PDB file of C-alpha atoms (C1' of nucleotides) in Angstrom:
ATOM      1  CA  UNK Y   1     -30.945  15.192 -12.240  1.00 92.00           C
ATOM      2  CA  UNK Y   2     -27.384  15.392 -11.879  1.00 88.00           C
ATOM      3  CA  UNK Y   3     -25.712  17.447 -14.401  1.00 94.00           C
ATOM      4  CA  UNK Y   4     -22.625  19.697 -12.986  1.00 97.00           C
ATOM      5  CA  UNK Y   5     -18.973  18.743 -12.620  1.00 97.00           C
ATOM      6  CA  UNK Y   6     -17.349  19.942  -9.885  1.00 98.00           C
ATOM      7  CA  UNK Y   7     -16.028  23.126 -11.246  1.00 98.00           C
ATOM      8  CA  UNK Y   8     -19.462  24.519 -12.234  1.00 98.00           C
ATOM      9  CA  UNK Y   9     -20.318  23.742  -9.017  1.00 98.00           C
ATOM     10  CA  UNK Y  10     -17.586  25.715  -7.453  1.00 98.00           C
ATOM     11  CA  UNK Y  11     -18.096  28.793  -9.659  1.00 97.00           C
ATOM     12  CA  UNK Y  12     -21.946  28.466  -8.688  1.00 97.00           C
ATOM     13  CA  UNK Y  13     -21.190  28.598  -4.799  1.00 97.00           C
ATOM     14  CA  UNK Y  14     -17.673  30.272  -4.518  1.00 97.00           C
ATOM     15  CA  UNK Y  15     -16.713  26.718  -2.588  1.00 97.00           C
ATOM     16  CA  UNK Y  16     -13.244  25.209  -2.888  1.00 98.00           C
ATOM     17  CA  UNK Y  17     -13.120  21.566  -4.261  1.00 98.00           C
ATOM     18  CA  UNK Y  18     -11.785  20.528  -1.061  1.00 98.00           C
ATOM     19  CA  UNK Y  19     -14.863  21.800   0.760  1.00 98.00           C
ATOM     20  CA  UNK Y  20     -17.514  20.660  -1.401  1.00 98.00           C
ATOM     21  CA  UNK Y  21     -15.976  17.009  -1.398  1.00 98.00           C
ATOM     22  CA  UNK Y  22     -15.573  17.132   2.913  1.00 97.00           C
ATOM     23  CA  UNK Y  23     -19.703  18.252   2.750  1.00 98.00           C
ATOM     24  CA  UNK Y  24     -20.021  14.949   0.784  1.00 98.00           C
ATOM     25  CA  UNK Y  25     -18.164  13.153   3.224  1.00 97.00           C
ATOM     26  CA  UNK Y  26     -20.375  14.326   6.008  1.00 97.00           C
ATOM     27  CA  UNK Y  27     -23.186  13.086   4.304  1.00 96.00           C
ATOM     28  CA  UNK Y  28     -24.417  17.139   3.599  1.00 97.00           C
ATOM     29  CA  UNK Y  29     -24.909  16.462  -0.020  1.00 97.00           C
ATOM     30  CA  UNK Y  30     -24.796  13.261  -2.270  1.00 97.00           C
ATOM     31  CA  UNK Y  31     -23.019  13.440  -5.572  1.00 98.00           C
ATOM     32  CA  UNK Y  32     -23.387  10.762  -8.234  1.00 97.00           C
ATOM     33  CA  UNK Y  33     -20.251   9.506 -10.407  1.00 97.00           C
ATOM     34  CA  UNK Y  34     -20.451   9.277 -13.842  1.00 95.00           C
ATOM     35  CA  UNK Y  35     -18.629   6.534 -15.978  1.00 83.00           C
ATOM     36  CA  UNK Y  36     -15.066   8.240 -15.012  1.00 93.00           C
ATOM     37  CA  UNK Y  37     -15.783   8.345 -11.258  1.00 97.00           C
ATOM     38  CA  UNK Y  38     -16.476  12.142 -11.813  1.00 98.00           C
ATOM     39  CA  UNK Y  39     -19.001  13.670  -9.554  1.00 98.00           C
ATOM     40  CA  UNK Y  40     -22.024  15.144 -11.059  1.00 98.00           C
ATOM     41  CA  UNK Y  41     -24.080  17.259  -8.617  1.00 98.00           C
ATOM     42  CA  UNK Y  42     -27.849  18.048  -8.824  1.00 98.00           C
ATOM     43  CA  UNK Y  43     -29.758  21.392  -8.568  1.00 97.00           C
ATOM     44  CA  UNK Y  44     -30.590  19.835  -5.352  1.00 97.00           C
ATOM     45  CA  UNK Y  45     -26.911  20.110  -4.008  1.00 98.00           C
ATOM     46  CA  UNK Y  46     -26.130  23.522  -5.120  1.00 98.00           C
ATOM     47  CA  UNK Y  47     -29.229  24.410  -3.013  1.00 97.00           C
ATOM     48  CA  UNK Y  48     -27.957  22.631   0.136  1.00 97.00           C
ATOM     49  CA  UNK Y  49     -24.474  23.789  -0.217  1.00 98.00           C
ATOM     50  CA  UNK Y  50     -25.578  27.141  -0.527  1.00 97.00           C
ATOM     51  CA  UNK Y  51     -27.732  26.156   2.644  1.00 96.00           C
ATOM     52  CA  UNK Y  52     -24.265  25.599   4.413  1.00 97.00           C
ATOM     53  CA  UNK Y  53     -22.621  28.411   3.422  1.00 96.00           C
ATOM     54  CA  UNK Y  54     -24.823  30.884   5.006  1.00 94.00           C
ATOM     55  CA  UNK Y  55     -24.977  28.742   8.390  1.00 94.00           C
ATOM     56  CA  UNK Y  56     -21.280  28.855   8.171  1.00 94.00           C
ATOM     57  CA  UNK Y  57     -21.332  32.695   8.024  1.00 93.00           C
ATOM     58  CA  UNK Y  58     -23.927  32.777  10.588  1.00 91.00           C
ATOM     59  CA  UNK Y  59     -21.450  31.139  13.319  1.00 91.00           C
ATOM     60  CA  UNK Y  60     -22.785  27.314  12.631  1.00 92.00           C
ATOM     61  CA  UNK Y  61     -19.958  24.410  13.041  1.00 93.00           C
ATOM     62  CA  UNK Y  62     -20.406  21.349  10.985  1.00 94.00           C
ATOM     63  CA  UNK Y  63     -21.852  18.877  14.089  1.00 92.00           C
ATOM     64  CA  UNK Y  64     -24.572  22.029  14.175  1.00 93.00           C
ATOM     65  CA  UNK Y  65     -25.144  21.846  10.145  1.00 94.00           C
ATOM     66  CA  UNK Y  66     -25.009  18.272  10.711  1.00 94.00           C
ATOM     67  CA  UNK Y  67     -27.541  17.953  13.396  1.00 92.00           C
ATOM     68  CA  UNK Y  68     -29.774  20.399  11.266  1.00 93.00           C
ATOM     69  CA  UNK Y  69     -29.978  17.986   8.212  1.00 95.00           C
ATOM     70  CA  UNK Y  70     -30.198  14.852  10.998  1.00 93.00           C
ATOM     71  CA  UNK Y  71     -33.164  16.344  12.050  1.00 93.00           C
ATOM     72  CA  UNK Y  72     -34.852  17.542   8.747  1.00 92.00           C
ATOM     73  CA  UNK Y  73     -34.326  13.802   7.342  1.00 91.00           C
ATOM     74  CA  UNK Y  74     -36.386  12.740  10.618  1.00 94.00           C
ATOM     75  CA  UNK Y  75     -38.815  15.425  10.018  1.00 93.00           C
ATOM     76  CA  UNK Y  76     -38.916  13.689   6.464  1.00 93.00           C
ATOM     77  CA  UNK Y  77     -39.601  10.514   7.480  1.00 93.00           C
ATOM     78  CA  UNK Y  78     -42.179  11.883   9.756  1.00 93.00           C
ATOM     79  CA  UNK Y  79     -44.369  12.948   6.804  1.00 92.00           C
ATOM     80  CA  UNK Y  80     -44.025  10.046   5.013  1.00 91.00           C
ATOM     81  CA  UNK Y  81     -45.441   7.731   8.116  1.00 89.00           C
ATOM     82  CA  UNK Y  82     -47.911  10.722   8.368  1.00 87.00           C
ATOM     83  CA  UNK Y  83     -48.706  10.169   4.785  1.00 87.00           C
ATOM     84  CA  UNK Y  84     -48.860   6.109   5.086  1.00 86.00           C
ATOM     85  CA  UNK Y  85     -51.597   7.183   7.701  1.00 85.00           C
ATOM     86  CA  UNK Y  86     -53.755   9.371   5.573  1.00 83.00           C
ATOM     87  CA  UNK Y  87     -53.710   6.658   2.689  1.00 77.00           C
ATOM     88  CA  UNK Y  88     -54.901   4.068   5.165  1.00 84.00           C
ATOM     89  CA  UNK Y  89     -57.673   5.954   6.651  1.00 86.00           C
ATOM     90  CA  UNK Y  90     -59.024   6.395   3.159  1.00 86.00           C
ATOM     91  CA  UNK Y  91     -58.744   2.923   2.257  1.00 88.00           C
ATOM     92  CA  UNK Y  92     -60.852   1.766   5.569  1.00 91.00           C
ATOM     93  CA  UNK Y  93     -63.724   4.610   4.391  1.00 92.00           C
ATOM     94  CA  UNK Y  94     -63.453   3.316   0.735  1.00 92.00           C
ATOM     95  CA  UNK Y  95     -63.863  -0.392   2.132  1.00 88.00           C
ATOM     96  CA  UNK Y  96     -67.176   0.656   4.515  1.00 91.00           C
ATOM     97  CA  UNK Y  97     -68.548   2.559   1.566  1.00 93.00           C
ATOM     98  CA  UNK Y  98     -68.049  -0.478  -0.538  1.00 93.00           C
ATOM     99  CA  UNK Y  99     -69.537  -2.895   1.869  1.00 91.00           C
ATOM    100  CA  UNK Y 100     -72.294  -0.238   2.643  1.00 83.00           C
ATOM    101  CA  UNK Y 101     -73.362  -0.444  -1.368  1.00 82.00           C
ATOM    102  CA  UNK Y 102     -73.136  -4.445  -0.927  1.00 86.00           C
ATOM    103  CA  UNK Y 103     -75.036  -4.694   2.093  1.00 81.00           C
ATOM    104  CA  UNK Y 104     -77.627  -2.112   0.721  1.00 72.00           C
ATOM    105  CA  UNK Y 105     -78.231  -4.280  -2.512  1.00 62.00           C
ATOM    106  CA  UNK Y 106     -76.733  -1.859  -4.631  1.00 63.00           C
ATOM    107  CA  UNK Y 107     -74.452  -4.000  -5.523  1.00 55.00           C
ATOM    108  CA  UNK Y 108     -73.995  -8.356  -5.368  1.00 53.00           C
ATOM    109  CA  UNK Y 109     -70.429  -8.785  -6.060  1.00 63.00           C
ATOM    110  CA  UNK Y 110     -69.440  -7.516  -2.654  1.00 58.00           C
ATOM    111  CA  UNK Y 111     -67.037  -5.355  -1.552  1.00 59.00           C
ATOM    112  CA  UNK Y 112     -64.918  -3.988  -4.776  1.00 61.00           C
ATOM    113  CA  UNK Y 113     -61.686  -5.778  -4.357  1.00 58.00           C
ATOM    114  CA  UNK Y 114     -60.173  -2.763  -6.430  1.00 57.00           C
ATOM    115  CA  UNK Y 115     -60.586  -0.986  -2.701  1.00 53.00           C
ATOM    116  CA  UNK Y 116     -58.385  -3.290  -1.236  1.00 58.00           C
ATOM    117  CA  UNK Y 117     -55.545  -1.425   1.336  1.00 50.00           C
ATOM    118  CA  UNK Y 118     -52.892  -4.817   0.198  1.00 55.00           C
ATOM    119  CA  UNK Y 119     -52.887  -3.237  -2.812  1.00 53.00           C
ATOM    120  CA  UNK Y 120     -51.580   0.398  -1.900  1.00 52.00           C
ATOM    121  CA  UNK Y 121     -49.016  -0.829  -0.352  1.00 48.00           C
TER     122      UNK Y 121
ATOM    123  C1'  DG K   1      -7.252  20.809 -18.906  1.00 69.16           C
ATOM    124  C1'  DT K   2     -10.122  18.820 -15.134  1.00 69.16           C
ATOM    125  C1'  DT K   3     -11.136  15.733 -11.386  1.00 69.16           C
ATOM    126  C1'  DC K   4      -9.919  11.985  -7.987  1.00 69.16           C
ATOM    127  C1'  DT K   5      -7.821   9.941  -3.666  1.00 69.16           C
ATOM    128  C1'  DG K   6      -4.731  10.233  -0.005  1.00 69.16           C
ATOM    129  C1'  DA K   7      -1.765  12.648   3.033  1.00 69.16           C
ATOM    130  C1'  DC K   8       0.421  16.306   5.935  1.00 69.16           C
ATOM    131  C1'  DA K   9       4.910  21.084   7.036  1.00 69.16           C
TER     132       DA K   9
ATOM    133  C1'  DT N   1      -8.790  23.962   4.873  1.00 69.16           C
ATOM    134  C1'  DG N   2      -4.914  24.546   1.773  1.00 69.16           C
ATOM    135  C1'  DT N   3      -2.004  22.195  -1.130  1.00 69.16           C
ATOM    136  C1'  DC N   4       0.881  18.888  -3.384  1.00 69.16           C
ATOM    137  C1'  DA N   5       1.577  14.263  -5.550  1.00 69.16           C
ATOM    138  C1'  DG N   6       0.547  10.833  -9.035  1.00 69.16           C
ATOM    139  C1'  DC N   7      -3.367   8.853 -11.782  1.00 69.16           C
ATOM    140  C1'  DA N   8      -6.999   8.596 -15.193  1.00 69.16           C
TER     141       DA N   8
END
DNA sequence: GTTCTGACA
DNA sequence: TGTCAGCA
């Protein structure tokens, strides 16, 4: 995913070195290193520091841009409990339809263990 | 030539 | 944030 070296990156976003590295350091963006310790940013960072620059021109200090990507992480997280929820709803339905066959006489191997929720997560 | 870390008139 | 040093 990552691909560009710091200098692409600052062509790409008309950033200095020196700010691109302090976003890193406030957690804004996450660089990986390559084998010489170089940083190798993703599409995914250009976007975000891109992001900052125009809350920058719009007034925005870094604790603001901070607090911004603070929240969308929580937002993030949100959706994934959200999406924990939706799995396990389906499982229980999958289970009652199961047991709804086996009780029925549809099927005598009870419940299909291939429904069970342990296994999704 | 390019990038990295650390530091500061 | 800019910029310079001293490495790799």
């Amino acid at each position: 995913m990552s691909v560009f070296p710091i200098g692409t990156v600052m062509k790409l976003t008309d950033l200095t070195a020196r700010q691109i590295r302090y976003y890193e350091e406030q957690d804004l963006i996450h660089p990986e290193r390559n084998d010489g310790n170089r940083r190798m940013y993703s599409l995914n960072d250009i976007d975000v520091l891109l992001e900052i620059k125009d809350y920058l021109s719009d007034g925005i200090n870094m604790a603001g841009i901070k607090r911004i990507y603070e929240l969308k992480e929580v937002e993030k997280e949100k959706k994934m409990m959200e999406h924990t929820k939706v799995m396990t709803d389906d499982d229980v339905r999958r289970i009652l339809h199961a047991e709804f066959l086996s009780v029925s006489g549809f099927s005598g191997n009870g419940p299909d263990q291939s429904m069970n929720p342990s296994r999704m997560i």
